[in-house]
Short mmCIF file of C-alpha atoms and ligand atoms in Angstrom, two decimals:
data_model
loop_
_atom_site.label_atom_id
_atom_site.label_comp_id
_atom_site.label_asym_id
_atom_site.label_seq_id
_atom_site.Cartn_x
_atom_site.Cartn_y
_atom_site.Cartn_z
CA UNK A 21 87.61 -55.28 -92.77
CA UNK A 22 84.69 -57.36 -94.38
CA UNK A 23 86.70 -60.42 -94.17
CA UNK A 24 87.76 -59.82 -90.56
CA UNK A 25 84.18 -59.71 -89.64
CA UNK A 26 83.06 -62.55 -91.01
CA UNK A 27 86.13 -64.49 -89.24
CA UNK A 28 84.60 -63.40 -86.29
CA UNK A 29 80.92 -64.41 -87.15
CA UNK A 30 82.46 -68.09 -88.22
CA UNK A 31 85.00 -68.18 -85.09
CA UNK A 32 81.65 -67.27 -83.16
CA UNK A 33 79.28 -69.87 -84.73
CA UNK A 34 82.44 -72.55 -84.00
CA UNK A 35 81.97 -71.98 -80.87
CA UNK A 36 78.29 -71.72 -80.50
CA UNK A 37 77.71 -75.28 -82.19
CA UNK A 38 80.96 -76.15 -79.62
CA UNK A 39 78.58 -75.47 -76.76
CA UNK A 40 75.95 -77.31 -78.46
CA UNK A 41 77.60 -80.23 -78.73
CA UNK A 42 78.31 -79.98 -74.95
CA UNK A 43 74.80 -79.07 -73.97
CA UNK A 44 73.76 -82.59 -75.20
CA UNK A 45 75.21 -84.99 -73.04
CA UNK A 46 73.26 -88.02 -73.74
CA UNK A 47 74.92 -90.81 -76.72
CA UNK A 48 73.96 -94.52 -77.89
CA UNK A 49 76.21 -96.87 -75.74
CA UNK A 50 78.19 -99.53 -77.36
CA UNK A 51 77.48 -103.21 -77.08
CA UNK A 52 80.12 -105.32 -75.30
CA UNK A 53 79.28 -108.10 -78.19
CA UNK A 54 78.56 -108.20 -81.85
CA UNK A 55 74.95 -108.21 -82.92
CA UNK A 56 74.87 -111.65 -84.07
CA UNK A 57 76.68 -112.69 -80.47
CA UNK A 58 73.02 -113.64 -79.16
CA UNK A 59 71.86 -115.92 -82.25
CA UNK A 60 69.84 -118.12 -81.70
CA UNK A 61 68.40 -116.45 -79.01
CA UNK A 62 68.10 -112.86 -80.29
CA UNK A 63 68.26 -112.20 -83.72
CA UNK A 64 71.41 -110.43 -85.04
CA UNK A 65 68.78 -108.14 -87.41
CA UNK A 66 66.54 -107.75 -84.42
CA UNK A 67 69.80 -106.63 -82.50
CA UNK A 68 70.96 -104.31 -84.94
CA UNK A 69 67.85 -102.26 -85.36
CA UNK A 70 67.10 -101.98 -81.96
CA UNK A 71 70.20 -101.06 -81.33
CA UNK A 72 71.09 -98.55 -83.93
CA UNK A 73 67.92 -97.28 -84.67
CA UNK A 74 65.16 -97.84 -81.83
CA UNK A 75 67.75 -96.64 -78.96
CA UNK A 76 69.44 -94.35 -80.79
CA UNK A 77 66.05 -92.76 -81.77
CA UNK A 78 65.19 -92.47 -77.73
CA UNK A 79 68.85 -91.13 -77.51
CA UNK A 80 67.82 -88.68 -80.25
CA UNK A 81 64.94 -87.34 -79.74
CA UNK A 82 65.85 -86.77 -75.84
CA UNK A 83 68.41 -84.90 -76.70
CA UNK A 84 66.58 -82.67 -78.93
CA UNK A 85 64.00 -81.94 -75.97
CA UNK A 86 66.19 -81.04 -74.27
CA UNK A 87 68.38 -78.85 -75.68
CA UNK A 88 68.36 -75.01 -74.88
CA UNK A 89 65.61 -75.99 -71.81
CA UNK A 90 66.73 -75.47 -68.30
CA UNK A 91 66.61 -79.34 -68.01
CA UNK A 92 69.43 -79.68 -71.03
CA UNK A 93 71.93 -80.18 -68.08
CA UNK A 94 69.71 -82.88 -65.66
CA UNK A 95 71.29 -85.91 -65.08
CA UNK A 96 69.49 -88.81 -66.92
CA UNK A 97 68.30 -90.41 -62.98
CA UNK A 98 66.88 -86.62 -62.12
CA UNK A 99 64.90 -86.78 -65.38
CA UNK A 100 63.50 -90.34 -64.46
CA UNK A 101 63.28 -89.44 -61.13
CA UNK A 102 60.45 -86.33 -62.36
CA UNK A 103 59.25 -87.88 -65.18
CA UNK A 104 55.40 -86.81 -63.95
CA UNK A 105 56.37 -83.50 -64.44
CA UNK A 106 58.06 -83.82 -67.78
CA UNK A 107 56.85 -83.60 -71.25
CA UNK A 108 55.30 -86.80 -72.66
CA UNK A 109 58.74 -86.91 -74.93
CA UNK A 110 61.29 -86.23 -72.33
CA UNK A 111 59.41 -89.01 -69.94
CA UNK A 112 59.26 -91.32 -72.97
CA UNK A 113 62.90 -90.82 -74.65
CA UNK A 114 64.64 -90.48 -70.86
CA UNK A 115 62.99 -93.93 -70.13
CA UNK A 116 63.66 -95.61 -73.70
CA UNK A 117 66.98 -94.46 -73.26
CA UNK A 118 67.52 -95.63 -69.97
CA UNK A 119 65.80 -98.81 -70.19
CA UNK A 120 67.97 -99.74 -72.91
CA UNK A 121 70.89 -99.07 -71.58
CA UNK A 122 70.54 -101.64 -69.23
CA UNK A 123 69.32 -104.03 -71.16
CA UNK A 124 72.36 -104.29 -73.41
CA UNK A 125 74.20 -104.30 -70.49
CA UNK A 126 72.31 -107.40 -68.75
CA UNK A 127 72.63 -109.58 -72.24
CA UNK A 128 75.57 -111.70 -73.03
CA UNK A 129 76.02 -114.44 -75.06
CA UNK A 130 75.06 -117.65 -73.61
CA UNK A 131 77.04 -118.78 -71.02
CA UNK A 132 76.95 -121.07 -67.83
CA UNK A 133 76.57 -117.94 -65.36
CA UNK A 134 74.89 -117.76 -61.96
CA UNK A 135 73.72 -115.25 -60.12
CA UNK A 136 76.06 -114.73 -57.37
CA UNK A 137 75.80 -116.32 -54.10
CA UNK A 138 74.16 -112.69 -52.12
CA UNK A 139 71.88 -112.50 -55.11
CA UNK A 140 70.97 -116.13 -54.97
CA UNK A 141 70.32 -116.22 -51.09
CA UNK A 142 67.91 -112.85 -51.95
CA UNK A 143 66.29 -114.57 -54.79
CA UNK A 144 65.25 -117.42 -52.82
CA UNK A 145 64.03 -115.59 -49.54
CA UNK A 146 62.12 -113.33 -51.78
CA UNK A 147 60.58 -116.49 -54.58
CA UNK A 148 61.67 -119.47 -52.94
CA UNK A 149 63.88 -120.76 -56.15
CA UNK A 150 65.47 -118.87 -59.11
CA UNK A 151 63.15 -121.22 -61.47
CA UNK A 152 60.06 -119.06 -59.68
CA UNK A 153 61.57 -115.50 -59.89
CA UNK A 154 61.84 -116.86 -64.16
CA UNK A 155 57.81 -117.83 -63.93
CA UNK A 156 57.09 -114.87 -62.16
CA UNK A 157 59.10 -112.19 -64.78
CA UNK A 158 57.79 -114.65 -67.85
CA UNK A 159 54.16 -113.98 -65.86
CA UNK A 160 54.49 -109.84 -65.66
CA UNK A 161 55.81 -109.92 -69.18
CA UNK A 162 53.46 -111.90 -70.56
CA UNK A 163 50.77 -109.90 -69.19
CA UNK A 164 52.08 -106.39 -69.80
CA UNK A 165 49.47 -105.60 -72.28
CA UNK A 166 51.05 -103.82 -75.09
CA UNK A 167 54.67 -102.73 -75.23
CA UNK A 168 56.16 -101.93 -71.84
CA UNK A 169 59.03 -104.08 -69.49
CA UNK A 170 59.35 -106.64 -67.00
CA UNK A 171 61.58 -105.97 -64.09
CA UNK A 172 63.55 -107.40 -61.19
CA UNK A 173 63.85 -104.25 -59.00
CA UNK A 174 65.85 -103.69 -55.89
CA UNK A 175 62.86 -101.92 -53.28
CA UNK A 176 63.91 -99.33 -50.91
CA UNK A 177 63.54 -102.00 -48.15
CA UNK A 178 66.49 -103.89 -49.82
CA UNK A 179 63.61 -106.63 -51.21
CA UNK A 180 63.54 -108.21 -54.70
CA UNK A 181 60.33 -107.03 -56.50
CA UNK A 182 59.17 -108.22 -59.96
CA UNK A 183 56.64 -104.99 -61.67
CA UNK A 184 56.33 -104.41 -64.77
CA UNK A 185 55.96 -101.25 -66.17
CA UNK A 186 54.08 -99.55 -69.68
CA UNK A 187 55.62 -98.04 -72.86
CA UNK A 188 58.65 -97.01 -71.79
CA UNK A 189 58.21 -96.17 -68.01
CA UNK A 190 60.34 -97.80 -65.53
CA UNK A 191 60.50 -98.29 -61.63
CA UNK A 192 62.69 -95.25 -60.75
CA UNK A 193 59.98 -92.79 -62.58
CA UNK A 194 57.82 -91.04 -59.70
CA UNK A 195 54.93 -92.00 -61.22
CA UNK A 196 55.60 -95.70 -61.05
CA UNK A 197 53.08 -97.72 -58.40
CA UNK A 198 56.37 -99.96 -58.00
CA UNK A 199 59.68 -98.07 -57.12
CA UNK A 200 63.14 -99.18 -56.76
CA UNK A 201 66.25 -99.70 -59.01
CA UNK A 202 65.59 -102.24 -61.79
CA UNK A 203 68.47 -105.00 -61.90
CA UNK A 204 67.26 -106.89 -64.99
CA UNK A 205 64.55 -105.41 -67.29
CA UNK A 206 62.96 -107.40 -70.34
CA UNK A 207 61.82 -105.37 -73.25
CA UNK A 208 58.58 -107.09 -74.28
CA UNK A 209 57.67 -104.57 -76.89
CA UNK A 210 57.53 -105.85 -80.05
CA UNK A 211 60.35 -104.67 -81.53
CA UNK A 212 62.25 -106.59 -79.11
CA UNK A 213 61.77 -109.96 -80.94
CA UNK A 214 59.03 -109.49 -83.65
CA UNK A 215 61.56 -110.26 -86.87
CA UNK A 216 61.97 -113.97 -85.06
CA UNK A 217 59.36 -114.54 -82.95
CA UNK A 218 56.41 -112.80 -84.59
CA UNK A 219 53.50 -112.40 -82.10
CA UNK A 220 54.91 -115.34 -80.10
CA UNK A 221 55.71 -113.10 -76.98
CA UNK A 222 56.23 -116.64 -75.02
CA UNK A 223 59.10 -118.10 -77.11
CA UNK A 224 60.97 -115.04 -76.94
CA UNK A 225 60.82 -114.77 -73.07
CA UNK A 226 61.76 -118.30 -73.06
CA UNK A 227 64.99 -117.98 -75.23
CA UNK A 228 65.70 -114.28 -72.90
CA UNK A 229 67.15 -116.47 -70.06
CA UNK A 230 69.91 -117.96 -72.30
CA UNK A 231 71.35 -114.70 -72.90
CA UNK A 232 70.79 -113.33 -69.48
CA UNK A 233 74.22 -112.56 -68.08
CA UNK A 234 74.07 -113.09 -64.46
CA UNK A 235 77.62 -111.90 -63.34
CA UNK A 236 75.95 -108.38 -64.77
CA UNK A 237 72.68 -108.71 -63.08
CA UNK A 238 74.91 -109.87 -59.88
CA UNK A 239 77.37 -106.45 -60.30
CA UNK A 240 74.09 -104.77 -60.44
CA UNK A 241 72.83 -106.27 -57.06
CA UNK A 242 75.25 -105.40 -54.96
CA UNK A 243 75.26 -101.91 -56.68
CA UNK A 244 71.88 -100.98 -56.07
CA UNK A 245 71.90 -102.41 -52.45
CA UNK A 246 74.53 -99.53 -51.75
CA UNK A 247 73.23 -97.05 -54.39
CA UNK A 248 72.44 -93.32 -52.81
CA UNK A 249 69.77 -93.73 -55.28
CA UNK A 250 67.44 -95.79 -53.15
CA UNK A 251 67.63 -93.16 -50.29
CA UNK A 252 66.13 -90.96 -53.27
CA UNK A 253 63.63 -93.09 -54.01
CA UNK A 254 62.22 -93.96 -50.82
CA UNK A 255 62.15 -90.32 -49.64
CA UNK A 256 60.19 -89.27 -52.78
CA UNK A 257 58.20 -92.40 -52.22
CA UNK A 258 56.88 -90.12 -48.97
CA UNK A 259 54.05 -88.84 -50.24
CA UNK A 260 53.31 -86.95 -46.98
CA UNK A 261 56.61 -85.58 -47.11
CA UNK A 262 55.60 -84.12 -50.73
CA UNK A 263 52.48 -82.79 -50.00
CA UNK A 264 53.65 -80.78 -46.82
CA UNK A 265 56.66 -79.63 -48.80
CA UNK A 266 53.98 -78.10 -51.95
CA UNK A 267 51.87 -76.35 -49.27
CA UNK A 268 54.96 -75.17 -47.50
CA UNK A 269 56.90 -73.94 -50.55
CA UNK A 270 53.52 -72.03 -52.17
CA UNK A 271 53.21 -70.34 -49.19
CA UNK A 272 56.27 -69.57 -47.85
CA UNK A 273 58.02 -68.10 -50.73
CA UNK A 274 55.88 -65.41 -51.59
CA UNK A 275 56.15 -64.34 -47.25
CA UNK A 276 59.65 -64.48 -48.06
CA UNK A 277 59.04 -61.14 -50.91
CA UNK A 278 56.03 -59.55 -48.89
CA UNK A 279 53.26 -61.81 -50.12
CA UNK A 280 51.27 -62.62 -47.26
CA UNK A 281 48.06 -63.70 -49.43
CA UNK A 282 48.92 -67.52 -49.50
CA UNK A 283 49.51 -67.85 -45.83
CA UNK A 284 46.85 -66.27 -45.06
CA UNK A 285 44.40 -68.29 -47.30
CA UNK A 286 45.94 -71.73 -46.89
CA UNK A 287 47.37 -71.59 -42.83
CA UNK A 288 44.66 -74.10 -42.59
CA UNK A 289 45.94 -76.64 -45.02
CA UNK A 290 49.28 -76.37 -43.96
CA UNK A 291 48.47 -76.96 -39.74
CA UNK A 292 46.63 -80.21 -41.74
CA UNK A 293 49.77 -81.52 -43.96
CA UNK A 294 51.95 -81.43 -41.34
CA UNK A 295 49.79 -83.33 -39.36
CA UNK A 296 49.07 -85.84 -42.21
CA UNK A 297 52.76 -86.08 -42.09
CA UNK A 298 53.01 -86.95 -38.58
CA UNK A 299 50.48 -89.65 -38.86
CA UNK A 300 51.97 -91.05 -42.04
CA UNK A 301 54.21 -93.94 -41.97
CA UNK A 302 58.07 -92.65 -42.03
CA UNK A 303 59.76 -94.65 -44.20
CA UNK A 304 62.33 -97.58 -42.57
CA UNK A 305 65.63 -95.20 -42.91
CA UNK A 306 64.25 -92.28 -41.69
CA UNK A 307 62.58 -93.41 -38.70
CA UNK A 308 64.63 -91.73 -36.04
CA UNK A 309 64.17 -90.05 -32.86
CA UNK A 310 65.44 -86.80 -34.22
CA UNK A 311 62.75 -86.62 -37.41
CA UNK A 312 60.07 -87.53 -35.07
CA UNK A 313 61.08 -84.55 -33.44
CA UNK A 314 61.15 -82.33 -36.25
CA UNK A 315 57.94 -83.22 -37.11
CA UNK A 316 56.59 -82.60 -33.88
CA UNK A 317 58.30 -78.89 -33.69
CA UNK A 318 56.27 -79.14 -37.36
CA UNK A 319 53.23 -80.10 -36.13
CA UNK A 320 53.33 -77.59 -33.37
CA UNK A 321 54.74 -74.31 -35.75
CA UNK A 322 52.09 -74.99 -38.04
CA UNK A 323 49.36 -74.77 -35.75
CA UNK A 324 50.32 -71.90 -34.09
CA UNK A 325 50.68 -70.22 -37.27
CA UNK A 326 46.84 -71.28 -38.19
CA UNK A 327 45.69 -69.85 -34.86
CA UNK A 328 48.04 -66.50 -35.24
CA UNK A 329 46.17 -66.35 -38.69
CA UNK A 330 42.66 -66.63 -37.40
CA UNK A 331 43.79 -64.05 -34.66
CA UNK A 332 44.37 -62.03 -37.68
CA UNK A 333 47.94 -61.44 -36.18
CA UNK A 334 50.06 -58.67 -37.85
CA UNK A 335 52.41 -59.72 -40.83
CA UNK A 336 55.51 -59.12 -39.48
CA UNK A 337 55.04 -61.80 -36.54
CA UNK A 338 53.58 -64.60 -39.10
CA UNK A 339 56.24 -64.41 -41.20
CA UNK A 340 58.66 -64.93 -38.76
CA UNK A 341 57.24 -67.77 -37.55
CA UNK A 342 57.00 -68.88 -41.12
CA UNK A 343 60.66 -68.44 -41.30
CA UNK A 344 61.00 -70.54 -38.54
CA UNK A 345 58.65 -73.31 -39.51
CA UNK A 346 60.53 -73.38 -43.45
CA UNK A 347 63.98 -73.93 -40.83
CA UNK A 348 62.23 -76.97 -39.13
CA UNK A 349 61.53 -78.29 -42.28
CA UNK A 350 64.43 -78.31 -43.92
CA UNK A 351 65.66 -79.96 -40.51
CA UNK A 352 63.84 -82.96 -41.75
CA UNK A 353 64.91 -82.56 -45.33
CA UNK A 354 68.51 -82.71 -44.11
CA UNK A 355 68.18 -85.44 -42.08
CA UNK A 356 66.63 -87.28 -44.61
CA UNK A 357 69.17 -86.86 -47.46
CA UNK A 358 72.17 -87.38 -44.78
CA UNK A 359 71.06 -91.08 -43.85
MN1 MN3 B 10 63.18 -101.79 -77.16
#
């Protein structure tokens, strides 16, 4: 009997760490090359340690944020993608981990590649020669003060951008002042290239270039031109959109259970988000006759919803038309996340 229960305590523990292991999705990639497949460039000591023990540390530590949160299932872009509403770890690991990730995969050693002939033609309308988009990356590395990245990001608006971002940040976080998906990314903290290059942060981004694997950074192009990921990014990049959406959601949740209090406090703030929304600037791909619509019908539900409240109308009828205002919205949400 004794022994039968503790078969059931182990079988149950088996399975408990089983479900761990499944509840922490995030592992150190492998590199397509050896560690010494960069020398001289990159350092095969350098390579090894930032491999093995700086990523895998991000990879790490993410992983043990995360697990038994309600985030332990979030897709590594979601996590990015809220990163000013995360956790100083989470934001910091998610990004080291991510930033990494693709900058193993963006490395190769040297070769004679090119960046393909769409990437060229997009380089040169955007820096006039692929010699300027090097100044201009050496330029935001070199001035990154302290550790953080360079990038080559792909801008809602389909443009080439070079940011750069701090510490471990990148151009996907919400809380970046440049947003887009990052097709190359130089890691210019010191780890990167200390054991060679000391404090000479020049000489390594020099030496970067001959390792830089332009059929990847090419793939990447045409990835991100077509990624669902930039609809994301320029929708959250609608600030208007976000604001209306808080005020919206604050209020109209609590109608939805019999909590009138928050309508009825902030009617005026909502009437003027939605019409801070209308007189925003809709972003490119979502600039259509039917969302200017919407956010008239907005414009108009909110209002009357203000007045109705300073009528001090009975509950019943504001909610309803707080139903129907939460329906418009979502019209717009829709809309925007079907384009
Ligand atoms: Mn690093």
């Amino acid at each position: 009997m004794v022994m039968k229960k503790n078969k059931i305590i182990f079988l149950s523990l088996l399975l408990l760490s089983g479900l761990q292991a499944i509840a922490q999705p995030f592992s150190l990639p492998k590199l397509n090359y050896a560690y010494n497949a960069l020398e001289p460039s990159i350092d095969a000591a350098t390579m090894e340690i930032h491999h093995s023990k700086h990523h895998q540390a991000y990879v790490t530590n993410l992983n043990k944020a995360l697990v038994g949160t309600k985030s332990e299932n979030t897709s590594l872009e979601d996590l990015l993608l809220t990163a000013g509403r995360r956790s100083e770890t989470v934001r910091n690991n998610a990004g080291g981990h991510y930033n990494h990730s693709l900058f193993w995969e963006i490395l190769a050693p040297a070769s004679a590649s090119k960046p393909s002939a769409e990437l060229l033609k997009a380089i040169e309308a955007s820096f006039t020669s692929l010699d300027s988009l090097k100044k201009l990356m050496n330029q935001a590395a070199t001035t990154r003060f302290g550790s953080g990245w360079a990038w080559l990001i792909v801008t809602p608006d389909q443009k080439l951008v070079v940011c750069s971002t701090a510490n471990q940040d990148n151009p996907i976080m919400d809380i970046s002042k440049d947003r887009g998906i990052p097709i190359i990314g130089i890691d210019v903290w010191e780890h990167a290239y200390y054991l060679k290059y000391q404090n000479k942060r020049g000489d390594y981004l020099g030496a970067i270039w001959n390792v830089l694997d332009w059929n990847a950074v090419s793939k990447k192009y045409t990835e991100a031109l077509k990624s669902p990921l930039l609809k994301v990014i320029e929708k959250d990049s609608w600030q208007a959109l976000k604001d209306f959406h808080m005020v919206m959601g604050q209020t109209f949740h609590p109608a939805e259970e019999g909590n009138m209090a928050p309508i009825r406090a902030r009617s005026q703030e909502l009437q003027d988000k939605a019409i801070a929304l209308k007189n925003s600037k809709i972003p490119a791909s979502f600039d259509t006759p039917e969302i200017r619509k919407a956010i008239d019908d907005l414009v108009k539900g909110a209002t009357e919803i203000n007045k109705l409240n300073t009528k001090k109308t009975k509950d019943a009828i504001l909610k309803e038309k707080l139903i129907k205002l939460h329906d418009t919205f979502h019209i717009i949400q829709g809309l925007c996340s079907s384009h």
